[in-house]
PDB file of C-alpha atoms in Angstrom:
ATOM      1  CA  SER A   1     -18.773  33.643  21.063  1.00  0.00           C
ATOM      2  CA  TYR A   2     -19.879  31.653  23.993  1.00  0.00           C
ATOM      3  CA  GLU A   3     -16.842  29.246  23.541  1.00  0.00           C
ATOM      4  CA  ASN A   4     -14.431  32.172  23.458  1.00  0.00           C
ATOM      5  CA  ASP A   5     -15.986  33.425  26.661  1.00  0.00           C
ATOM      6  CA  LYS A   6     -15.473  29.870  28.115  1.00  0.00           C
ATOM      7  CA  ASN A   7     -19.178  29.524  28.595  1.00  0.00           C
ATOM      8  CA  TYR A   8     -19.117  25.852  27.370  1.00  0.00           C
ATOM      9  CA  GLU A   9     -22.706  25.168  28.481  1.00  0.00           C
ATOM     10  CA  LYS A  10     -24.193  27.665  26.335  1.00  0.00           C
ATOM     11  CA  ALA A  11     -21.636  26.882  23.500  1.00  0.00           C
ATOM     12  CA  ALA A  12     -22.694  23.242  23.704  1.00  0.00           C
ATOM     13  CA  GLU A  13     -26.382  24.222  23.476  1.00  0.00           C
ATOM     14  CA  MET A  14     -25.836  26.241  20.178  1.00  0.00           C
ATOM     15  CA  TYR A  15     -23.559  23.606  18.657  1.00  0.00           C
ATOM     16  CA  ASP A  16     -26.115  20.946  19.545  1.00  0.00           C
ATOM     17  CA  GLN A  17     -28.614  22.879  17.293  1.00  0.00           C
ATOM     18  CA  LEU A  18     -26.013  22.768  14.458  1.00  0.00           C
ATOM     19  CA  ALA A  19     -25.458  19.219  14.937  1.00  0.00           C
ATOM     20  CA  LYS A  20     -29.228  18.350  14.398  1.00  0.00           C
ATOM     21  CA  VAL A  21     -29.316  20.151  11.065  1.00  0.00           C
ATOM     22  CA  ASN A  22     -25.976  18.547   9.872  1.00  0.00           C
ATOM     23  CA  TYR A  23     -24.214  21.901   9.715  1.00  0.00           C
ATOM     24  CA  GLN A  24     -21.366  21.700   7.387  1.00  0.00           C
ATOM     25  CA  GLY A  25     -21.723  17.880   7.279  1.00  0.00           C
ATOM     26  CA  SER A  26     -20.356  16.487  10.465  1.00  0.00           C
ATOM     27  CA  LYS A  27     -18.791  19.650  11.679  1.00  0.00           C
ATOM     28  CA  GLY A  28     -21.691  20.779  13.901  1.00  0.00           C
ATOM     29  CA  ALA A  29     -21.728  17.330  15.804  1.00  0.00           C
ATOM     30  CA  VAL A  30     -17.883  17.531  16.257  1.00  0.00           C
ATOM     31  CA  LEU A  31     -18.153  21.276  17.723  1.00  0.00           C
ATOM     32  CA  ALA A  32     -20.986  20.082  19.948  1.00  0.00           C
ATOM     33  CA  SER A  33     -19.223  16.976  21.161  1.00  0.00           C
ATOM     34  CA  ASN A  34     -16.010  18.983  21.865  1.00  0.00           C
ATOM     35  CA  ALA A  35     -18.042  21.541  23.940  1.00  0.00           C
ATOM     36  CA  TYR A  36     -19.765  18.707  26.009  1.00  0.00           C
ATOM     37  CA  LYS A  37     -16.339  17.106  26.525  1.00  0.00           C
ATOM     38  CA  LYS A  38     -15.028  20.367  27.979  1.00  0.00           C
ATOM     39  CA  LEU A  39     -18.075  20.233  30.323  1.00  0.00           C
ATOM     40  CA  GLY A  40     -17.114  16.604  31.276  1.00  0.00           C
ATOM     41  CA  ASN A  41     -20.347  15.315  30.074  1.00  0.00           C
ATOM     42  CA  ASN A  42     -19.026  12.234  28.330  1.00  0.00           C
ATOM     43  CA  GLU A  43     -22.374  10.760  27.900  1.00  0.00           C
ATOM     44  CA  LYS A  44     -23.685  13.510  25.841  1.00  0.00           C
ATOM     45  CA  VAL A  45     -20.618  13.523  23.784  1.00  0.00           C
ATOM     46  CA  ILE A  46     -21.360   9.663  22.949  1.00  0.00           C
ATOM     47  CA  GLU A  47     -24.992  10.452  22.148  1.00  0.00           C
ATOM     48  CA  ILE A  48     -24.197  13.094  19.813  1.00  0.00           C
ATOM     49  CA  LEU A  49     -21.489  11.262  17.978  1.00  0.00           C
ATOM     50  CA  ILE A  50     -23.606   8.174  17.571  1.00  0.00           C
ATOM     51  CA  ALA A  51     -26.564  10.179  16.184  1.00  0.00           C
ATOM     52  CA  ALA A  52     -24.098  11.909  13.709  1.00  0.00           C
ATOM     53  CA  GLN A  53     -22.595   8.643  12.634  1.00  0.00           C
ATOM     54  CA  LYS A  54     -25.975   7.448  11.095  1.00  0.00           C
ATOM     55  CA  ASP A  55     -25.539  10.303   8.456  1.00  0.00           C
ATOM     56  CA  PHE A  56     -21.760  10.123   8.191  1.00  0.00           C
ATOM     57  CA  PRO A  57     -20.530   6.572   9.068  1.00  0.00           C
ATOM     58  CA  SER A  58     -17.074   6.956   7.506  1.00  0.00           C
ATOM     59  CA  ASP A  59     -16.233  10.410   8.950  1.00  0.00           C
ATOM     60  CA  ARG A  60     -12.903  10.161  10.707  1.00  0.00           C
ATOM     61  CA  ASP A  61     -13.485  12.887  13.377  1.00  0.00           C
ATOM     62  CA  LEU A  62     -16.613  11.339  14.340  1.00  0.00           C
ATOM     63  CA  LEU A  63     -15.124   7.951  14.506  1.00  0.00           C
ATOM     64  CA  LEU A  64     -12.161   9.156  16.423  1.00  0.00           C
ATOM     65  CA  GLY A  65     -14.214  11.231  18.895  1.00  0.00           C
ATOM     66  CA  LEU A  66     -16.555   8.142  19.665  1.00  0.00           C
ATOM     67  CA  VAL A  67     -13.527   5.898  20.048  1.00  0.00           C
ATOM     68  CA  ASN A  68     -11.884   8.286  22.479  1.00  0.00           C
ATOM     69  CA  ALA A  69     -15.195   9.065  24.370  1.00  0.00           C
ATOM     70  CA  GLN A  70     -15.623   5.290  24.881  1.00  0.00           C
ATOM     71  CA  ILE A  71     -12.134   5.088  26.162  1.00  0.00           C
ATOM     72  CA  ASP A  72     -12.722   7.970  28.410  1.00  0.00           C
ATOM     73  CA  ALA A  73     -15.709   6.134  29.795  1.00  0.00           C
ATOM     74  CA  GLY A  74     -13.487   3.245  30.503  1.00  0.00           C
ATOM     75  CA  ASN A  75     -15.329   1.190  27.761  1.00  0.00           C
ATOM     76  CA  ALA A  76     -12.654  -0.324  25.551  1.00  0.00           C
ATOM     77  CA  GLU A  77     -15.171  -2.835  24.193  1.00  0.00           C
ATOM     78  CA  GLY A  78     -17.352   0.198  23.274  1.00  0.00           C
ATOM     79  CA  ALA A  79     -14.495   1.658  21.280  1.00  0.00           C
ATOM     80  CA  GLU A  80     -13.948  -1.559  19.456  1.00  0.00           C
ATOM     81  CA  VAL A  81     -17.798  -1.760  18.784  1.00  0.00           C
ATOM     82  CA  ALA A  82     -17.794   1.868  17.309  1.00  0.00           C
ATOM     83  CA  LEU A  83     -15.110   0.978  14.834  1.00  0.00           C
ATOM     84  CA  SER A  84     -16.667  -2.544  13.994  1.00  0.00           C
ATOM     85  CA  ALA A  85     -20.089  -1.013  13.634  1.00  0.00           C
ATOM     86  CA  ALA A  86     -18.957   1.582  11.248  1.00  0.00           C
ATOM     87  CA  ILE A  87     -17.145  -0.912   8.963  1.00  0.00           C
ATOM     88  CA  ALA A  88     -20.090  -3.369   9.015  1.00  0.00           C
ATOM     89  CA  SER A  89     -22.253  -0.600   7.707  1.00  0.00           C
ATOM     90  CA  ASP A  90     -20.145  -0.111   4.601  1.00  0.00           C
ATOM     91  CA  PRO A  91     -17.410  -2.880   4.390  1.00  0.00           C
ATOM     92  CA  ASN A  92     -16.384  -2.053   0.965  1.00  0.00           C
ATOM     93  CA  ASN A  93     -15.511   1.605   1.744  1.00  0.00           C
ATOM     94  CA  PRO A  94     -11.788   2.124   1.526  1.00  0.00           C
ATOM     95  CA  GLN A  95     -11.750   5.544   3.339  1.00  0.00           C
ATOM     96  CA  LEU A  96     -13.496   3.887   6.331  1.00  0.00           C
ATOM     97  CA  HIS A  97     -10.821   1.247   6.618  1.00  0.00           C
ATOM     98  CA  TYR A  98      -8.138   3.932   6.190  1.00  0.00           C
ATOM     99  CA  ASN A  99      -9.757   5.941   8.914  1.00  0.00           C
ATOM    100  CA  SER A 100      -9.810   2.854  11.213  1.00  0.00           C
ATOM    101  CA  GLY A 101      -6.209   2.384  10.540  1.00  0.00           C
ATOM    102  CA  THR A 102      -5.140   5.766  11.425  1.00  0.00           C
ATOM    103  CA  ILE A 103      -7.215   5.532  14.720  1.00  0.00           C
ATOM    104  CA  TYR A 104      -5.552   2.255  15.534  1.00  0.00           C
ATOM    105  CA  ILE A 105      -2.260   3.846  14.971  1.00  0.00           C
ATOM    106  CA  GLU A 106      -3.175   6.595  17.624  1.00  0.00           C
ATOM    107  CA  LEU A 107      -4.367   3.792  19.969  1.00  0.00           C
ATOM    108  CA  LYS A 108      -0.892   1.973  19.482  1.00  0.00           C
ATOM    109  CA  ARG A 109      -2.642  -1.145  18.158  1.00  0.00           C
ATOM    110  CA  ASN A 110      -0.038  -1.808  15.479  1.00  0.00           C
ATOM    111  CA  GLN A 111      -1.192  -4.932  14.019  1.00  0.00           C
ATOM    112  CA  ASP A 112      -4.918  -3.860  13.836  1.00  0.00           C
ATOM    113  CA  ALA A 113      -3.606  -0.597  12.117  1.00  0.00           C
ATOM    114  CA  GLU A 114      -1.614  -2.524   9.534  1.00  0.00           C
ATOM    115  CA  ASN A 115      -4.531  -4.863   8.711  1.00  0.00           C
ATOM    116  CA  ALA A 116      -6.985  -1.926   8.210  1.00  0.00           C
ATOM    117  CA  LEU A 117      -4.651   0.018   5.979  1.00  0.00           C
ATOM    118  CA  LYS A 118      -3.947  -3.126   4.019  1.00  0.00           C
ATOM    119  CA  LYS A 119      -7.678  -3.645   3.573  1.00  0.00           C
ATOM    120  CA  ALA A 120      -8.118  -0.004   2.395  1.00  0.00           C
ATOM    121  CA  LEU A 121      -5.378  -0.790  -0.234  1.00  0.00           C
ATOM    122  CA  GLU A 122      -6.968  -4.093  -1.212  1.00  0.00           C
ATOM    123  CA  LEU A 123     -10.216  -2.121  -2.034  1.00  0.00           C
ATOM    124  CA  LYS A 124      -8.346   0.802  -3.691  1.00  0.00           C
ATOM    125  CA  PRO A 125      -4.776  -0.152  -4.731  1.00  0.00           C
ATOM    126  CA  ASP A 126      -3.945   3.426  -5.830  1.00  0.00           C
ATOM    127  CA  TYR A 127      -5.103   4.999  -2.558  1.00  0.00           C
ATOM    128  CA  VAL A 128      -2.104   7.228  -1.902  1.00  0.00           C
ATOM    129  CA  ASP A 129      -2.921   8.325   1.592  1.00  0.00           C
ATOM    130  CA  ALA A 130      -3.186   4.615   2.647  1.00  0.00           C
ATOM    131  CA  GLN A 131       0.106   3.891   0.949  1.00  0.00           C
ATOM    132  CA  TYR A 132       1.711   6.692   2.782  1.00  0.00           C
ATOM    133  CA  GLN A 133       0.287   5.926   6.217  1.00  0.00           C
ATOM    134  CA  LEU A 134       0.965   2.126   5.860  1.00  0.00           C
ATOM    135  CA  GLY A 135       4.567   2.762   4.780  1.00  0.00           C
ATOM    136  CA  ALA A 136       5.148   5.272   7.650  1.00  0.00           C
ATOM    137  CA  HIS A 137       3.420   3.055  10.342  1.00  0.00           C
ATOM    138  CA  LEU A 138       5.570   0.006   9.282  1.00  0.00           C
ATOM    139  CA  TYR A 139       8.643   1.890   9.253  1.00  0.00           C
ATOM    140  CA  ASN A 140       7.979   3.315  12.866  1.00  0.00           C
ATOM    141  CA  TRP A 141       6.984  -0.162  14.014  1.00  0.00           C
ATOM    142  CA  ALA A 142      10.176  -1.577  12.749  1.00  0.00           C
ATOM    143  CA  PHE A 143      12.199   0.715  14.951  1.00  0.00           C
ATOM    144  CA  GLN A 144      10.005   0.056  17.836  1.00  0.00           C
ATOM    145  CA  LEU A 145      10.620  -3.681  17.437  1.00  0.00           C
ATOM    146  CA  LYS A 146      14.303  -3.082  17.180  1.00  0.00           C
ATOM    147  CA  ASP A 147      14.420  -1.089  20.264  1.00  0.00           C
ATOM    148  CA  GLU A 148      12.380  -3.776  22.083  1.00  0.00           C
ATOM    149  CA  ALA A 149      14.853  -6.451  20.951  1.00  0.00           C
ATOM    150  CA  ALA A 150      17.916  -4.245  22.072  1.00  0.00           C
ATOM    151  CA  PHE A 151      16.725  -4.093  25.702  1.00  0.00           C
ATOM    152  CA  LEU A 152      16.326  -7.830  26.178  1.00  0.00           C
ATOM    153  CA  LYS A 153      18.825  -9.784  28.192  1.00  0.00           C
ATOM    154  CA  ILE A 154      21.751 -11.357  26.180  1.00  0.00           C
ATOM    155  CA  GLY A 155      20.655 -14.680  24.872  1.00  0.00           C
ATOM    156  CA  ASP A 156      16.929 -14.169  25.129  1.00  0.00           C
ATOM    157  CA  PRO A 157      15.453 -16.255  22.216  1.00  0.00           C
ATOM    158  CA  ARG A 158      12.929 -13.385  21.690  1.00  0.00           C
ATOM    159  CA  GLU A 159      15.618 -11.148  20.295  1.00  0.00           C
ATOM    160  CA  GLN A 160      15.856 -12.835  16.925  1.00  0.00           C
ATOM    161  CA  GLU A 161      12.188 -13.191  16.739  1.00  0.00           C
ATOM    162  CA  LEU A 162      11.832  -9.449  17.121  1.00  0.00           C
ATOM    163  CA  ASN A 163      14.677  -8.561  14.780  1.00  0.00           C
ATOM    164  CA  ASN A 164      13.182 -10.809  12.083  1.00  0.00           C
ATOM    165  CA  LEU A 165       9.735  -9.154  12.577  1.00  0.00           C
ATOM    166  CA  ALA A 166      11.309  -5.815  12.315  1.00  0.00           C
ATOM    167  CA  GLU A 167      12.895  -6.669   9.065  1.00  0.00           C
ATOM    168  CA  GLU A 168       9.585  -7.922   7.660  1.00  0.00           C
ATOM    169  CA  LYS A 169       7.849  -4.681   8.613  1.00  0.00           C
ATOM    170  CA  MET A 170      10.779  -2.649   7.135  1.00  0.00           C
ATOM    171  CA  ASP A 171      10.270  -4.644   3.905  1.00  0.00           C
ATOM    172  CA  GLY A 172       6.642  -3.619   3.984  1.00  0.00           C
ATOM    173  CA  ALA A 173       7.339  -0.039   4.786  1.00  0.00           C
ATOM    174  CA  ILE A 174       9.624   0.065   1.615  1.00  0.00           C
ATOM    175  CA  LYS A 175       7.068  -1.639  -0.625  1.00  0.00           C
ATOM    176  CA  ALA A 176       4.287   0.824   0.340  1.00  0.00           C
ATOM    177  CA  LEU A 177       6.283   3.962   0.209  1.00  0.00           C
ATOM    178  CA  GLU A 178       7.815   3.033  -3.200  1.00  0.00           C
ATOM    179  CA  LYS A 179       4.206   2.804  -4.648  1.00  0.00           C
ATOM    180  CA  TYR A 180       3.389   6.118  -2.968  1.00  0.00           C
ATOM    181  CA  ILE A 181       6.508   7.847  -4.409  1.00  0.00           C
ATOM    182  CA  GLU A 182       5.383   6.939  -7.864  1.00  0.00           C
ATOM    183  CA  SER A 183       2.554   9.463  -7.528  1.00  0.00           C
ATOM    184  CA  ASP A 184       4.512  12.043  -5.678  1.00  0.00           C
ATOM    185  CA  PRO A 185       8.176  11.684  -6.746  1.00  0.00           C
ATOM    186  CA  ASN A 186       9.488  14.807  -5.068  1.00  0.00           C
ATOM    187  CA  ASP A 187       8.012  14.168  -1.565  1.00  0.00           C
ATOM    188  CA  LYS A 188      11.170  14.833   0.597  1.00  0.00           C
ATOM    189  CA  SER A 189       9.949  13.314   3.838  1.00  0.00           C
ATOM    190  CA  VAL A 190       9.310   9.843   1.903  1.00  0.00           C
ATOM    191  CA  LEU A 191      12.457  10.175  -0.064  1.00  0.00           C
ATOM    192  CA  LYS A 192      14.341  10.464   3.363  1.00  0.00           C
ATOM    193  CA  ILE A 193      12.574   7.615   4.849  1.00  0.00           C
ATOM    194  CA  LEU A 194      13.325   5.311   1.787  1.00  0.00           C
ATOM    195  CA  TYR A 195      17.042   6.442   1.837  1.00  0.00           C
ATOM    196  CA  LYS A 196      17.306   5.601   5.597  1.00  0.00           C
ATOM    197  CA  ALA A 197      15.275   2.336   5.302  1.00  0.00           C
ATOM    198  CA  TYR A 198      17.641   0.987   2.451  1.00  0.00           C
ATOM    199  CA  HIS A 199      20.607   2.147   4.370  1.00  0.00           C
ATOM    200  CA  LYS A 200      19.488   0.244   7.479  1.00  0.00           C
ATOM    201  CA  GLN A 201      19.002  -2.836   5.329  1.00  0.00           C
ATOM    202  CA  GLY A 202      22.594  -2.524   3.857  1.00  0.00           C
ATOM    203  CA  ASN A 203      21.446  -1.895   0.438  1.00  0.00           C
ATOM    204  CA  GLU A 204      23.704   0.895  -0.429  1.00  0.00           C
ATOM    205  CA  GLU A 205      22.871   1.004  -3.968  1.00  0.00           C
ATOM    206  CA  LYS A 206      19.164   1.741  -3.488  1.00  0.00           C
ATOM    207  CA  ALA A 207      20.083   4.029  -0.433  1.00  0.00           C
ATOM    208  CA  ALA A 208      22.412   6.118  -2.621  1.00  0.00           C
ATOM    209  CA  GLU A 209      19.678   6.334  -5.385  1.00  0.00           C
ATOM    210  CA  TYR A 210      17.166   7.853  -2.993  1.00  0.00           C
ATOM    211  CA  LYS A 211      19.810  10.043  -1.261  1.00  0.00           C
ATOM    212  CA  ALA A 212      20.488  11.557  -4.726  1.00  0.00           C
ATOM    213  CA  ARG A 213      16.774  12.193  -5.367  1.00  0.00           C
ATOM    214  CA  LEU A 214      16.465  13.767  -1.944  1.00  0.00           C
ATOM    215  CA  ASP A 215      19.451  15.940  -2.345  1.00  0.00           C
ATOM    216  CA  ALA A 216      18.225  17.136  -5.883  1.00  0.00           C
TER     217      ALA A 216
END
């Protein structure tokens, strides 16, 4: 009610009480941190999220909130520490590596995102969410690399390097998404990506196979 009335100071007070009793898991802490963020109290945001992380070290919303709060504070190193500390607390937790990967995607740290998602799959090979995220991330990254290469001056030696890297990432995208589609054979968005990926590579036979599945 306080939040609806835009009284964020009182809303933050109430949410803070929920955070202290782990209301609905991490939800109380997330609500409290959002209210303090609206008040511009970034120090309190960080304090609440760090406290909640002790009980929920792999919670994506807490991790993302803490990383963003550290970035808002101009503390890129703190954002990195937040992720590293969470992983160090539970290094064999595939969900934690997956969450880190999705956060790195949002931060546009492509290689870190790929590494984290691959680690999640190393720990849990049938982790379908990680298969999807890795495939989608590598697919998008491949197109970014292609665009970057296209804007270089003619004769720039980096053009071939970028195009080769783009092909490598596209191969990785196909591999991850073909694993994913085994568990969800009628996912239209993934069938479309696989159709386009094979078409871009000039493999018309595989492209036609996925186009037929998409149309069906």
